[in-house]
PDB file of C-alpha atoms in Angstrom:
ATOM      1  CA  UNK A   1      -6.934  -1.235 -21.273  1.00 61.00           C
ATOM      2  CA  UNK A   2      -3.487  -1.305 -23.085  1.00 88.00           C
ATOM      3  CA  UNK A   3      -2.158  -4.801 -24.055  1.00 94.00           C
ATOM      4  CA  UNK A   4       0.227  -5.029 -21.577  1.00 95.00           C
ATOM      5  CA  UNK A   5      -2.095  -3.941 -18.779  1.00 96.00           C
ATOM      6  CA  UNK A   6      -4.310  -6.903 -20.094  1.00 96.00           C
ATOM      7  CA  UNK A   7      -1.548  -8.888 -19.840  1.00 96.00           C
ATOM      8  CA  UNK A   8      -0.445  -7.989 -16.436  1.00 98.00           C
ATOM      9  CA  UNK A   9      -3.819  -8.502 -15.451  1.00 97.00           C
ATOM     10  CA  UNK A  10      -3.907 -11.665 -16.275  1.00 97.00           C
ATOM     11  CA  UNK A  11      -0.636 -12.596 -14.621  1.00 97.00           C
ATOM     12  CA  UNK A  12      -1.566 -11.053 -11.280  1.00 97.00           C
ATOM     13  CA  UNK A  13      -4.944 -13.540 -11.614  1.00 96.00           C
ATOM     14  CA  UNK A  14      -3.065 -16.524 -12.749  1.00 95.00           C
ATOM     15  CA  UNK A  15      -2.334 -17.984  -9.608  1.00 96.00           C
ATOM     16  CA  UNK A  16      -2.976 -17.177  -5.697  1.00 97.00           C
ATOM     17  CA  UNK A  17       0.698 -15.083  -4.824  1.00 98.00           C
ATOM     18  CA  UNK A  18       2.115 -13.486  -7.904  1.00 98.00           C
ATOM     19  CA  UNK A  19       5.400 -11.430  -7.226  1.00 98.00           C
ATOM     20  CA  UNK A  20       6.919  -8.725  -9.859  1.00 98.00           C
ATOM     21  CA  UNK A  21      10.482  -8.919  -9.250  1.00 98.00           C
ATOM     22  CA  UNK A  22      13.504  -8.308 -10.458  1.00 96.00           C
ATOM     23  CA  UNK A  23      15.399 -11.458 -12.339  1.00 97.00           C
ATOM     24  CA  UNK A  24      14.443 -15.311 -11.185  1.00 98.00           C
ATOM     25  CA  UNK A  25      13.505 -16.902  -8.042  1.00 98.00           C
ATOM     26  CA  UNK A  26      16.121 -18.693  -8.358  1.00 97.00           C
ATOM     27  CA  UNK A  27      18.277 -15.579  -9.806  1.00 97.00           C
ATOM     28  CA  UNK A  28      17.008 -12.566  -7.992  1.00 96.00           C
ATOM     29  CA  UNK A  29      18.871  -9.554  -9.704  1.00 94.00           C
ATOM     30  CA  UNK A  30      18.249  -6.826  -7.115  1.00 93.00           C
ATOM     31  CA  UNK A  31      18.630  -7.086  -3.364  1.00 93.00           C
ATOM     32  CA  UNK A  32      15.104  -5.601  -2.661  1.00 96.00           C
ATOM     33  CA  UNK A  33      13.325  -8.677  -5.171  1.00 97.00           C
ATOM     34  CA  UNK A  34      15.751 -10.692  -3.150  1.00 97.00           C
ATOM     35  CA  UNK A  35      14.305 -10.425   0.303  1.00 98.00           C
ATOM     36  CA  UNK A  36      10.826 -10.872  -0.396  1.00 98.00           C
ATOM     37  CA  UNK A  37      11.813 -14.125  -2.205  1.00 98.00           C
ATOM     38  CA  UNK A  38      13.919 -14.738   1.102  1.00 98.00           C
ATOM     39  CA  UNK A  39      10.412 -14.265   3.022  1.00 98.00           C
ATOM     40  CA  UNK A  40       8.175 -16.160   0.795  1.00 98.00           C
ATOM     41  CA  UNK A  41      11.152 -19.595   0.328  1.00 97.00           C
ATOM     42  CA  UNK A  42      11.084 -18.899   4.315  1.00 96.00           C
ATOM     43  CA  UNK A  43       7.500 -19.746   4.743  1.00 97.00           C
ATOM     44  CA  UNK A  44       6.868 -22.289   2.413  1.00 96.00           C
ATOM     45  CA  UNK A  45       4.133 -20.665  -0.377  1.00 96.00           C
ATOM     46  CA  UNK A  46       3.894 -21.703  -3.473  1.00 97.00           C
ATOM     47  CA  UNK A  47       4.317 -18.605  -6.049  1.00 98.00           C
ATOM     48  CA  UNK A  48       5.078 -17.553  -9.570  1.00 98.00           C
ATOM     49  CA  UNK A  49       7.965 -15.174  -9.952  1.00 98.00           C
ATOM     50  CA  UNK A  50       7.294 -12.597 -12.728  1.00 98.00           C
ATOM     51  CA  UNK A  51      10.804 -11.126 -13.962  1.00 98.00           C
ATOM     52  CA  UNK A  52       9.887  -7.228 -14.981  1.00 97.00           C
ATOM     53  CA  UNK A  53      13.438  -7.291 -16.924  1.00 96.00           C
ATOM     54  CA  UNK A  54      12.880  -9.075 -20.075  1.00 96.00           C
ATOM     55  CA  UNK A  55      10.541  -5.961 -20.841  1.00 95.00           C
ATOM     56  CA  UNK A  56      10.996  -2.269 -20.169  1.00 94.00           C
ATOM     57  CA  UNK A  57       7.410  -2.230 -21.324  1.00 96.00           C
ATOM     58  CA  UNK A  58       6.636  -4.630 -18.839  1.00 97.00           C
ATOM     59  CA  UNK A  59       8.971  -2.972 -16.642  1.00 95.00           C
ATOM     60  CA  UNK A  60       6.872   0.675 -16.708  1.00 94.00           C
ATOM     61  CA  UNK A  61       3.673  -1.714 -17.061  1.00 97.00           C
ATOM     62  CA  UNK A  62       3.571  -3.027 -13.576  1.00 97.00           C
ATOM     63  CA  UNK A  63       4.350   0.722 -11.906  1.00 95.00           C
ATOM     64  CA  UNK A  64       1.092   2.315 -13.285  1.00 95.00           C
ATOM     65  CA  UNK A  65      -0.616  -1.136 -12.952  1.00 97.00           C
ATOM     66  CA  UNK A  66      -0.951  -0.332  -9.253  1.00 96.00           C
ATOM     67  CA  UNK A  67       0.266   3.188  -8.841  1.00 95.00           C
ATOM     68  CA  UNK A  68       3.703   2.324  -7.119  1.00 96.00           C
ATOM     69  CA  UNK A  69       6.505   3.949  -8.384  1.00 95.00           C
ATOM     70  CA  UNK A  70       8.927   0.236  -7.406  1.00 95.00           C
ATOM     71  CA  UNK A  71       9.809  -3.301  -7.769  1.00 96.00           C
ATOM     72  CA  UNK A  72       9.122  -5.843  -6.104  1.00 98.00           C
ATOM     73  CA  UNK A  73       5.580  -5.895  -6.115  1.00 98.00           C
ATOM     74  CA  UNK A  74       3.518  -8.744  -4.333  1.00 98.00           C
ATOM     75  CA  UNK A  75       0.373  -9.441  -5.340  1.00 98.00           C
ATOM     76  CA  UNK A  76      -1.896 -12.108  -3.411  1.00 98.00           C
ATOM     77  CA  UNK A  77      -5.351 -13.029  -5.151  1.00 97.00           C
ATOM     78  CA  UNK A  78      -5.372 -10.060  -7.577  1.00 97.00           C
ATOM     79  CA  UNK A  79      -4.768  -7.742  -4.715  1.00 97.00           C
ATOM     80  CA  UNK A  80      -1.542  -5.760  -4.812  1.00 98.00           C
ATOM     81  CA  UNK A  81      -0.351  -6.259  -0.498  1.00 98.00           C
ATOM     82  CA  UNK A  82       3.031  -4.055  -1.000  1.00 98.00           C
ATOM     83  CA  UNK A  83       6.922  -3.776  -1.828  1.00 98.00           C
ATOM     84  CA  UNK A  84       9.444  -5.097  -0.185  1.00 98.00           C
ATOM     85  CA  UNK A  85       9.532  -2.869   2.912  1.00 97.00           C
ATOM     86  CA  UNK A  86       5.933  -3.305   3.662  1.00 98.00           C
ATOM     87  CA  UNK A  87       6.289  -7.334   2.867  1.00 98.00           C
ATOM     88  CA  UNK A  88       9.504  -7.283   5.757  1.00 97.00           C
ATOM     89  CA  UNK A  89       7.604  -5.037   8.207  1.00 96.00           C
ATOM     90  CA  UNK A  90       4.701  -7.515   8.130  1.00 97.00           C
ATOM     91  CA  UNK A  91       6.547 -10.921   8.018  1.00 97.00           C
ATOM     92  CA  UNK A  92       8.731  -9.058  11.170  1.00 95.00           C
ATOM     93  CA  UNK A  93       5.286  -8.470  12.677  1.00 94.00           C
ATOM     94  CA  UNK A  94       3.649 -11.773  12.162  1.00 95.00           C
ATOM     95  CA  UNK A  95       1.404 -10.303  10.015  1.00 96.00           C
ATOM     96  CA  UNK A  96       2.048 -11.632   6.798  1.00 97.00           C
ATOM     97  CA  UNK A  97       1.809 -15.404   8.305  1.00 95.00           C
ATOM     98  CA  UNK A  98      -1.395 -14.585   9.269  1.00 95.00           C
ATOM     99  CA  UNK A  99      -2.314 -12.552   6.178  1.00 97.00           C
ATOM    100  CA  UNK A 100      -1.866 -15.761   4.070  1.00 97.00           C
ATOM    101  CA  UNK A 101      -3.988 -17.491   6.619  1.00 96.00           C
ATOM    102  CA  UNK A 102      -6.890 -15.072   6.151  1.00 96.00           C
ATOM    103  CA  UNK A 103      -6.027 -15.637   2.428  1.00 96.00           C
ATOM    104  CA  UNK A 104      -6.194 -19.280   2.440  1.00 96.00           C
ATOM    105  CA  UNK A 105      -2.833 -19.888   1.249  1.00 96.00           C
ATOM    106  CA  UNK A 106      -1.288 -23.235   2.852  1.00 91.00           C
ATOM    107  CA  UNK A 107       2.384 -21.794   4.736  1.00 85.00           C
ATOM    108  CA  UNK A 108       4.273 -24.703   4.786  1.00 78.00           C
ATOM    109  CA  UNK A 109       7.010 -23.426   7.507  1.00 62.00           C
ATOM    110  CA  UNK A 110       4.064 -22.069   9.289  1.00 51.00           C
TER     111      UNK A 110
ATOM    112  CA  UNK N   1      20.654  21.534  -4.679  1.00 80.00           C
ATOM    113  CA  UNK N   2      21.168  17.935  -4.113  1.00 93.00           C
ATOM    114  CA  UNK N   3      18.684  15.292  -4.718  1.00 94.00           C
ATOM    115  CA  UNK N   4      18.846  14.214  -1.357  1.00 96.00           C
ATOM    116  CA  UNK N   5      18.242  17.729   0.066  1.00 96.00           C
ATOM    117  CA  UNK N   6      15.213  17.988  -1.702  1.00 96.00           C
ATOM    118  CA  UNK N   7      13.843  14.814  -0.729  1.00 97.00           C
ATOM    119  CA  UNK N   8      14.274  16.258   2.800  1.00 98.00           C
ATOM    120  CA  UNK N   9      12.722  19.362   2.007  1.00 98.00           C
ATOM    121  CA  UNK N  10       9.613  18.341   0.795  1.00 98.00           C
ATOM    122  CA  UNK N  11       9.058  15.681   2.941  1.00 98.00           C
ATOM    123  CA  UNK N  12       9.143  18.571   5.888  1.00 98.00           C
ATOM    124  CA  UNK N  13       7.048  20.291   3.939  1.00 98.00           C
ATOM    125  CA  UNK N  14       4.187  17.502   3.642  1.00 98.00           C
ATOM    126  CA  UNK N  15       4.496  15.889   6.864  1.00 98.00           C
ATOM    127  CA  UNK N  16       6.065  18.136   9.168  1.00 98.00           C
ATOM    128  CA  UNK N  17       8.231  15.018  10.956  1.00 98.00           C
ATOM    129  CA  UNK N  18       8.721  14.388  14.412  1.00 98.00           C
ATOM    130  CA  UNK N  19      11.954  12.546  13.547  1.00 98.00           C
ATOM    131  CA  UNK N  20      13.207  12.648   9.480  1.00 98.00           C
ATOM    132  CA  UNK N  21      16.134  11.343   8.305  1.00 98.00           C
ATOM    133  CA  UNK N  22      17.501  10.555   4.286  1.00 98.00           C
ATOM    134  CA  UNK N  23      20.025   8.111   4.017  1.00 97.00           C
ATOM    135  CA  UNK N  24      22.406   8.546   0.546  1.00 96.00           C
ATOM    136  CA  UNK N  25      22.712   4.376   0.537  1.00 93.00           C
ATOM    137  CA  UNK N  26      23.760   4.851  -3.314  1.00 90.00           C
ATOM    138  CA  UNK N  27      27.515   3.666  -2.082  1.00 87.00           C
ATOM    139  CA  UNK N  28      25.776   0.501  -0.989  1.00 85.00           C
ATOM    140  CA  UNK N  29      24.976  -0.254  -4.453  1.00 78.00           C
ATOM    141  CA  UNK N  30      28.385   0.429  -6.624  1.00 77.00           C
ATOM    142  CA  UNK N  31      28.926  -2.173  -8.946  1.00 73.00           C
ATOM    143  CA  UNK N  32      25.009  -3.224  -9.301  1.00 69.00           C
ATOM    144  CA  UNK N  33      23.390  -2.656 -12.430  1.00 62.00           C
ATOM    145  CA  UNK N  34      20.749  -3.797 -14.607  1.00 55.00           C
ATOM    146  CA  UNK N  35      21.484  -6.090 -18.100  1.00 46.00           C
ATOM    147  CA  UNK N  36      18.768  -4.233 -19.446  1.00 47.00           C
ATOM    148  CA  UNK N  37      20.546  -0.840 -19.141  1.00 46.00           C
ATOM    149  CA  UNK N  38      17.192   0.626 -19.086  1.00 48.00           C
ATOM    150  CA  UNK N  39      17.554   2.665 -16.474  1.00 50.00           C
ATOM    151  CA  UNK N  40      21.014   3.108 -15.000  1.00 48.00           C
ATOM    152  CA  UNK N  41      23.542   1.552 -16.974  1.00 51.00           C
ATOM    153  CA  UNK N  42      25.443   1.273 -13.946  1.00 62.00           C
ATOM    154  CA  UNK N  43      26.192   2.239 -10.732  1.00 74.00           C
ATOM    155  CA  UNK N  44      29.663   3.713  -9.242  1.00 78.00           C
ATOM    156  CA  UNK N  45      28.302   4.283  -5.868  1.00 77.00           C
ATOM    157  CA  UNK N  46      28.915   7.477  -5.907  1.00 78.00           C
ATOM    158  CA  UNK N  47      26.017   8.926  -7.442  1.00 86.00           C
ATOM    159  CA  UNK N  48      22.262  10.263  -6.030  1.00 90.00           C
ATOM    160  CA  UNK N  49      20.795   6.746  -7.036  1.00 89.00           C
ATOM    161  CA  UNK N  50      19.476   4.543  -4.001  1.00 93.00           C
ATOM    162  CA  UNK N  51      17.774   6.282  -0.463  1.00 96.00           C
ATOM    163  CA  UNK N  52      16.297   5.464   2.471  1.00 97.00           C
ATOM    164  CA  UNK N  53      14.327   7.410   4.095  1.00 98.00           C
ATOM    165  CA  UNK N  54      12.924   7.343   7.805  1.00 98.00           C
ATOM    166  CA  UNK N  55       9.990   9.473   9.116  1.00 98.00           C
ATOM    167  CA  UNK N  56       7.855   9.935  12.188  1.00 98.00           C
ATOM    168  CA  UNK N  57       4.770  11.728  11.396  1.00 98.00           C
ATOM    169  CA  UNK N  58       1.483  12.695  12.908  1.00 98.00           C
ATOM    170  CA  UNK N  59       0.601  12.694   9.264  1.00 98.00           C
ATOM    171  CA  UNK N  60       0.727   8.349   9.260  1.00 98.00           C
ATOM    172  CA  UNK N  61      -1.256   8.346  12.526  1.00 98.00           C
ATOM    173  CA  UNK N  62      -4.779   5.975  11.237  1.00 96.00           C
ATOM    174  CA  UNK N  63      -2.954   4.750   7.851  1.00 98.00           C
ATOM    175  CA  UNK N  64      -2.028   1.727   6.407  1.00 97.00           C
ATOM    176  CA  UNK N  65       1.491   0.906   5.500  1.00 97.00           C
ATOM    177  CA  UNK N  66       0.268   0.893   1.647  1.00 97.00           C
ATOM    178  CA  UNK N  67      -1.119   4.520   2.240  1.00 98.00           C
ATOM    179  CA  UNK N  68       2.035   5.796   4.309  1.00 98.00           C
ATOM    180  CA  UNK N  69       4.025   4.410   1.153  1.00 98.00           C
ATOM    181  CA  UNK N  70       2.055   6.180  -1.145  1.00 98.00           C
ATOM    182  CA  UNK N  71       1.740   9.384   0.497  1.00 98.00           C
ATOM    183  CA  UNK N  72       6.009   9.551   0.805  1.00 98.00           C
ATOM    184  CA  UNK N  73       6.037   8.173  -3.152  1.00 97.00           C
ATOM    185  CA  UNK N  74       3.154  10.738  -4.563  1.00 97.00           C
ATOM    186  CA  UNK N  75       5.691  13.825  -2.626  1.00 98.00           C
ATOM    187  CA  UNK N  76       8.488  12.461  -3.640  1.00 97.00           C
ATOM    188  CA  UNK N  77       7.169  11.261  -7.618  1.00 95.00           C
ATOM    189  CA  UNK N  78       9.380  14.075  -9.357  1.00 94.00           C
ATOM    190  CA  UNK N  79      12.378  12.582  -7.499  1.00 94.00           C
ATOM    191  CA  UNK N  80      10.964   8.952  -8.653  1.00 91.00           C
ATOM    192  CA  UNK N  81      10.957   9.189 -12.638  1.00 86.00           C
ATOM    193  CA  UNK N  82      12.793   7.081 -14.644  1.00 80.00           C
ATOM    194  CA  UNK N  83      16.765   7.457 -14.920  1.00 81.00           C
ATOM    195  CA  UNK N  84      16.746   9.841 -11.434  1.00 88.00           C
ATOM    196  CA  UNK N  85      16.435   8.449  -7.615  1.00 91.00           C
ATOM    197  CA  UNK N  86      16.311   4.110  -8.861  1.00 89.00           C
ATOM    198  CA  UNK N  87      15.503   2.824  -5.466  1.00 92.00           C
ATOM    199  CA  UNK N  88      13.553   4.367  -2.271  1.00 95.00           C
ATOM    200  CA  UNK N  89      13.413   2.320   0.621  1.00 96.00           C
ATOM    201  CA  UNK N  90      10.935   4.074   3.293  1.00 97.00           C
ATOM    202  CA  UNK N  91      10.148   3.227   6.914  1.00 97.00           C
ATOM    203  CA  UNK N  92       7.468   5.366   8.203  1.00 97.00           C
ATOM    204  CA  UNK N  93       5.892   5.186  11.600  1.00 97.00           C
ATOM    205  CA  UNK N  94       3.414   7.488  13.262  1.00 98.00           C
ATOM    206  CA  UNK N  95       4.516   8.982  17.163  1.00 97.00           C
ATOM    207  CA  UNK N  96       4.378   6.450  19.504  1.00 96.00           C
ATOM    208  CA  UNK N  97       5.157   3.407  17.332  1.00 95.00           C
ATOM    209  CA  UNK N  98       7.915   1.179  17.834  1.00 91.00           C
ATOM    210  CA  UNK N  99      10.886   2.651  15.440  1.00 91.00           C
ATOM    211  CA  UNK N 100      14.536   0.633  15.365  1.00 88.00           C
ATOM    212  CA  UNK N 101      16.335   3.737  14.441  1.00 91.00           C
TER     213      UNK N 101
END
């Protein structure tokens, strides 16, 4: 395990719904780290934003971290769920509501 | 060749598609860049940078949306190195499932 894996690691475990996005929250930088932050503000989860772009190692860290060659990247109890297309498609299904239920991670819209 | 032709062409090649189509969105993007210039400085819009791509395949029939995602990004992971294609939006759907396109 490299250093930044390790740390990676530990920010995916650090709290329940982790997201590796581009820029803030509050600032999202990209229009793709923009909707899932859209989605999660929309149903009320608490999360920790993880901005890949104060590190291009951290940047490159988080693609091999799971194998996926983009960003965003959300991550719900250590396990990576998907990007932002697969985070729309399951919020448009119901799914993700649902998913956080399963999870048991309080949706305060929900 | 264009990028975007070869995106096409080895996505037929993989997945033989019912329905395929790859969407230059890079025009979408012109004026949106990164402060970290590590990747693309900056985009005109006119450039091979952002796709979309849309595919109806046998191939997705029994998969997850993670493992459709990662079969398109392992074809397409030449296409998907740093400083080339910056942004690959896919929606991928096995015959018979709902589609909005």
């Amino acid at each position: 395990m490299t250093a930044i894996n390790d740390y990676i690691d530990s920010e995916v475990k650090s709290q329940d719904v982790v997201l590796f996005m581009k820029g803030t929250p509050g600032f999202p930088q990209c229009g793709f780290s923009g909707q899932v932050v859209q989605i999660l503000d929309y149903l009320g989860v608490d999360y920790k934003g993880v901005n890949v772009l104060t590190s291009a190692e951290l940047r490159q860290g988080i693609k091999d971290y799971s194998s996926w060659p983009t960003i965003p990247q959300l991550y719900v109890k250590g396990e990576f769920v998907g990007g932002c297309d697969i985070i729309r498609e399951m919020f448009q299904a119901g799914e993700l509501q649902s998913f956080f239920e399963d999870k048991g991670i309080a949706a305060k819209a929900a | 060749m264009t990028i975007q032709s070869g995106i096409e062409a080895k996505l037929r090649e993989a997945f033989a598609p019912e329905r395929l189509e790859v969407i230059n969105e890079s025009h979408l993007h012109a004026g949106h860049h990164h402060a970290d210039g590590g990747e693309h400085a900056n985009f005109d819009g006119t450039g091979e940078t952002h796709f979309r791509v849309r595919i109806v395949s046998e191939a997705f029939a029994d998969k997850s949306r993670l493992e459709r995602h990662r079969a398109v990004n392992a074809v397409l992971e030449g296409e998907l190195a740093p400083g080339r294609v910056h942004a690959l939006a896919i929606d991928a759907a096995a015959p018979g499932e709902p589609t909005r396109w």
